[in-house]
mmCIF file with all atom_site columns, C-alpha atoms in Angstrom:
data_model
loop_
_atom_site.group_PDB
_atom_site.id
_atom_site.type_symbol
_atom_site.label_atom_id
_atom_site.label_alt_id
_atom_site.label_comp_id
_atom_site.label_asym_id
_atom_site.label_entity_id
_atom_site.label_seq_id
_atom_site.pdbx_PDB_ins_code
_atom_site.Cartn_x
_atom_site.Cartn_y
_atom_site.Cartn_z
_atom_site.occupancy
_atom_site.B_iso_or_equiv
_atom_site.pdbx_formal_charge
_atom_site.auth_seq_id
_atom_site.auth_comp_id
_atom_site.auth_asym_id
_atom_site.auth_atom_id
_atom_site.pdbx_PDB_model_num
ATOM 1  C CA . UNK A 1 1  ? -186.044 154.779 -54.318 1.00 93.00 ? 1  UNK A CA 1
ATOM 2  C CA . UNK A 1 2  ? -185.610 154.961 -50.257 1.00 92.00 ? 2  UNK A CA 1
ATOM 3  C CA . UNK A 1 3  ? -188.635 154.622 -48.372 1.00 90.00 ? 3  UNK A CA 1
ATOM 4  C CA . UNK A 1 4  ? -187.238 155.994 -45.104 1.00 79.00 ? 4  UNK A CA 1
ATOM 5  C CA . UNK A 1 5  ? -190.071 158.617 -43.820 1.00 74.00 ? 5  UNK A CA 1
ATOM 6  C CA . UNK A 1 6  ? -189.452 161.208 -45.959 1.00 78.00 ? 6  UNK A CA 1
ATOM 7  C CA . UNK A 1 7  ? -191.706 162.384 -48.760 1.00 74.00 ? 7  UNK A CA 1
ATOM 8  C CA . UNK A 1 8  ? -188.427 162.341 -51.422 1.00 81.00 ? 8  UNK A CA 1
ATOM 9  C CA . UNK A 1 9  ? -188.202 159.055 -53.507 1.00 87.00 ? 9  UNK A CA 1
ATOM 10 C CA . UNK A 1 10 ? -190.507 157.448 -50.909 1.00 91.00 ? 10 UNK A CA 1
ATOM 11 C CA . UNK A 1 11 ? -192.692 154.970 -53.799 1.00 95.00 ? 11 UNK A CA 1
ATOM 12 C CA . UNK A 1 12 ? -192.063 153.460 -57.074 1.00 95.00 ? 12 UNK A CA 1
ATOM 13 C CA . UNK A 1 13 ? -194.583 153.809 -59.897 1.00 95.00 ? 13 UNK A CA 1
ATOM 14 C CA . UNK A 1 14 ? -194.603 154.028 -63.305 1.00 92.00 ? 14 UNK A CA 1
ATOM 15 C CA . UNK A 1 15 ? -195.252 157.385 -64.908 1.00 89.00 ? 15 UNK A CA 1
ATOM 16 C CA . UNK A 1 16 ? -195.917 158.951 -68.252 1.00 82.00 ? 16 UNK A CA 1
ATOM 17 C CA . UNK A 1 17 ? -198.500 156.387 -69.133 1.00 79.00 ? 17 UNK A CA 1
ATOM 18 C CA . UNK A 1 18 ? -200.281 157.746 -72.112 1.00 76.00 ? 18 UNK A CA 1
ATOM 19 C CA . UNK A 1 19 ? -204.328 158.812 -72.355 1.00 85.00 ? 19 UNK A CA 1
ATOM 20 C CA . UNK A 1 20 ? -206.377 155.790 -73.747 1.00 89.00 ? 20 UNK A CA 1
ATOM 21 C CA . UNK A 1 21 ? -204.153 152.818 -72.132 1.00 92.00 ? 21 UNK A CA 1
ATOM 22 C CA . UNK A 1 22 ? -206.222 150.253 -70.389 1.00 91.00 ? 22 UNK A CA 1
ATOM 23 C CA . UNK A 1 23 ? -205.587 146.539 -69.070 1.00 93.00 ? 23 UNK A CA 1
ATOM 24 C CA . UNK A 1 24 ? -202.922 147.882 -66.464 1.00 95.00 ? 24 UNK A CA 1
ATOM 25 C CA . UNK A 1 25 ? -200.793 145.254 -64.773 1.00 97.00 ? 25 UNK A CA 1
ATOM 26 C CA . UNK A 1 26 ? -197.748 146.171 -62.555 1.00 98.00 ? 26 UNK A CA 1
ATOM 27 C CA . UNK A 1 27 ? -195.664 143.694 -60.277 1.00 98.00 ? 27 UNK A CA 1
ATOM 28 C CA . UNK A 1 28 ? -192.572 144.237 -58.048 1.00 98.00 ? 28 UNK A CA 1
ATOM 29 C CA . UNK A 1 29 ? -190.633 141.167 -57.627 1.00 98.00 ? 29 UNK A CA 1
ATOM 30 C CA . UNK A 1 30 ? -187.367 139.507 -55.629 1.00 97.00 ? 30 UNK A CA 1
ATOM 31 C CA . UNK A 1 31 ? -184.253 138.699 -57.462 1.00 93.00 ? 31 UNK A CA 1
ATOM 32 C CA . UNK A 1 32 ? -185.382 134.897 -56.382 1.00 94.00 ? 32 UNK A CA 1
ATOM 33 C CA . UNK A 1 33 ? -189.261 135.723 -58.685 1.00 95.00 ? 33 UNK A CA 1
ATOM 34 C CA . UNK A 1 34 ? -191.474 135.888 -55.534 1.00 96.00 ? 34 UNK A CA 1
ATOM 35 C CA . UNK A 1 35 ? -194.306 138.231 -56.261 1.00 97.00 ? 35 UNK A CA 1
ATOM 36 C CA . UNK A 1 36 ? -193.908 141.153 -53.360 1.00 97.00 ? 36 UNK A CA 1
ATOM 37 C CA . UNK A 1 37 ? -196.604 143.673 -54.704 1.00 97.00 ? 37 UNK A CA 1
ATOM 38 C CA . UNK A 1 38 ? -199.276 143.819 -57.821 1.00 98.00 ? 38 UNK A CA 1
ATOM 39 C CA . UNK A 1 39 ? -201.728 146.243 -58.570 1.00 97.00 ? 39 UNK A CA 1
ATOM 40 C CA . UNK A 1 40 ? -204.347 147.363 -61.733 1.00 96.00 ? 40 UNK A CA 1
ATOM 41 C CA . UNK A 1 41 ? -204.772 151.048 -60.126 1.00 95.00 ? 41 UNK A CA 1
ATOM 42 C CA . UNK A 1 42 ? -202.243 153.022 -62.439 1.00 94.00 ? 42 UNK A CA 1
ATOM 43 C CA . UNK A 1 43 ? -202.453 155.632 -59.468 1.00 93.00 ? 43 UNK A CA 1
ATOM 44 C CA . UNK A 1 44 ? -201.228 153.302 -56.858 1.00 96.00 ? 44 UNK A CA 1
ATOM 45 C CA . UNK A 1 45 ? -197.699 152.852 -56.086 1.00 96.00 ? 45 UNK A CA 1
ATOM 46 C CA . UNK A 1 46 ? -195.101 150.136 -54.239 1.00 97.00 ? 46 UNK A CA 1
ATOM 47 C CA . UNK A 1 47 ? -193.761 151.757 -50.519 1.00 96.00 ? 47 UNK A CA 1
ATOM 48 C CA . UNK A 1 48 ? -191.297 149.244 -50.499 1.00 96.00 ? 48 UNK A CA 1
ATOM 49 C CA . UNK A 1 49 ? -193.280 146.323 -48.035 1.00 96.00 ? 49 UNK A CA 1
ATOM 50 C CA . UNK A 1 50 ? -194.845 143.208 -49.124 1.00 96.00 ? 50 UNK A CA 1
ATOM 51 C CA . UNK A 1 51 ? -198.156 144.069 -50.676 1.00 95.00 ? 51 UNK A CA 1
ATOM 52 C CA . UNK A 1 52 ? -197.956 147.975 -49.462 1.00 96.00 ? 52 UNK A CA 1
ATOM 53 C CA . UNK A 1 53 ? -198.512 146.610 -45.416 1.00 95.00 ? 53 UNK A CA 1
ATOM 54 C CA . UNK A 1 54 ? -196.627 143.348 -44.753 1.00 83.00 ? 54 UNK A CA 1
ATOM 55 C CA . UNK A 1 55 ? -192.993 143.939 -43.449 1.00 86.00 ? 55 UNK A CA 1
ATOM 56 C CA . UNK A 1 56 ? -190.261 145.999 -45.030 1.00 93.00 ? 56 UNK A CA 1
ATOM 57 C CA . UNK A 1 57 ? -188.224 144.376 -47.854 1.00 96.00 ? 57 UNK A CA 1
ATOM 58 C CA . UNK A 1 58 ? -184.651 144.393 -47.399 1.00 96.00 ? 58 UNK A CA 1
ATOM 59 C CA . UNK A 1 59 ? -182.155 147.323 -49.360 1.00 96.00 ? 59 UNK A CA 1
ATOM 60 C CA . UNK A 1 60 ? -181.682 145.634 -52.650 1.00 97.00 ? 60 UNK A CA 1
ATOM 61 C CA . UNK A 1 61 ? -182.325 145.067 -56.110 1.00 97.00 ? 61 UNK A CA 1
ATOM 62 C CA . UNK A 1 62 ? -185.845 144.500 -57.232 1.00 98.00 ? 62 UNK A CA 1
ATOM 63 C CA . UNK A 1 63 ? -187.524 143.756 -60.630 1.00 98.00 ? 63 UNK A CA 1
ATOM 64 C CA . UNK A 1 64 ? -190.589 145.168 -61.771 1.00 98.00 ? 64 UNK A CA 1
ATOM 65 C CA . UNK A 1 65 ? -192.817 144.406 -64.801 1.00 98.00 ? 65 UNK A CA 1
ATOM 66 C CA . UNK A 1 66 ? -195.256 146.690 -66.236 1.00 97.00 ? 66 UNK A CA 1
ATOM 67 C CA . UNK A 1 67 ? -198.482 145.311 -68.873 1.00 97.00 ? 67 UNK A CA 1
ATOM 68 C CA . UNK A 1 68 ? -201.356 147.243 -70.543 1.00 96.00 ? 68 UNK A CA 1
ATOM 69 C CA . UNK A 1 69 ? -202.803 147.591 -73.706 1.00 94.00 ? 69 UNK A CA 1
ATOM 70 C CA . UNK A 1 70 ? -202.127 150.869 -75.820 1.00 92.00 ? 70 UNK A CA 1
ATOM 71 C CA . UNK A 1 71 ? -205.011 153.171 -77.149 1.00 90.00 ? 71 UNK A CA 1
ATOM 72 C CA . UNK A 1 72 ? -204.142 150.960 -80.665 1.00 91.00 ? 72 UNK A CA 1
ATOM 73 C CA . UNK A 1 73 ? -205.008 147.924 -79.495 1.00 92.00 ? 73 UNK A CA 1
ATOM 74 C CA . UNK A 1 74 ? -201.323 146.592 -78.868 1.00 94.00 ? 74 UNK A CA 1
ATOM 75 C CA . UNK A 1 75 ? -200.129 144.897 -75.609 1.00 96.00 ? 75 UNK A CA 1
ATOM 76 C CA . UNK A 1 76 ? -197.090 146.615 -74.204 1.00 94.00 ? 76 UNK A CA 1
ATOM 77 C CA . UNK A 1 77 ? -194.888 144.728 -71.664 1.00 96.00 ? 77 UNK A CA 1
ATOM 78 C CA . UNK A 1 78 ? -191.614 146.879 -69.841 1.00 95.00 ? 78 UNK A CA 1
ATOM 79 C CA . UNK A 1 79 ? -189.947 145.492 -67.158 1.00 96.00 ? 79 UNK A CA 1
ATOM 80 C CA . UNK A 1 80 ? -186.513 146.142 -65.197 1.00 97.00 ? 80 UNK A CA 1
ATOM 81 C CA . UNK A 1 81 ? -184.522 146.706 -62.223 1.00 97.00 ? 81 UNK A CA 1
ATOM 82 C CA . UNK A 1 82 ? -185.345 149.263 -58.726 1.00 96.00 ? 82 UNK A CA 1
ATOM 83 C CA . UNK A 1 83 ? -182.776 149.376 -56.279 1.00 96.00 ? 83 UNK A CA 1
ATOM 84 C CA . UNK A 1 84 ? -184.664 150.012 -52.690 1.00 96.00 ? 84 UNK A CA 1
ATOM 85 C CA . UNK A 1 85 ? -182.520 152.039 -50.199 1.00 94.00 ? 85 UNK A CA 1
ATOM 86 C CA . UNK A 1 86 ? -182.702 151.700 -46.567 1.00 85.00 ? 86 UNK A CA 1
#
C-alpha cells in the first residue's frame, strides 16, 4: 500500500471478515517485532505511522497479524507480509 496523499492504496485493513466474528485483534509490526499499530475496531485501518499519528514508517516490509473468533466458536489467527511504499 503507499500512503502518499492520495486516496488509492492509502491504508491497510483486513477485509471480507464474515457476519458473526467477534474478539477482533489486528497488529502491524517491524521486520525487528516492534508493535507499530493495534486495534479491536474491524473498521479502523493502519495509514502507515506509528499508532495512526506518530511519525511515518519507513518504505518496507511489514508483518501483520490478524485474531478473532468465528461465528462457530473457533479462534482464527492469519498473519503475513505488507510492503509500504513511499
Amino acid at each position: 500500500f503507499a500512503p502518499n496523499g492520495n486516496a488509492t492504496n492509502a491504508v491497510f485493513k483486513p477485509l471480507g471478515l464474515l457476519p458473526g466474528f467477534s474478539g477482533y485483534e489486528f497488529r502491524i509490526y517491524s521486520r525487528w517485532g516492534h508493535l507499530l499499530y493495534q486495534t479491536n475496531d474491524p473498521e479502523a485501518a493502519w495509514n502507515g505511522k506509528v499508532n495512526n499519528q506518530g511519525e511515518n514508517c519507513a518504505q518496507g516490509v511489514y508483518l501483520y497479524q490478524l485474531v478473532f473468533q468465528s461465528a462457530a466458536g473457533k479462534t482464527v489467527t492469519k498473519q503475513g507480509t505488507i510492503t509500504l511504499l513511499r
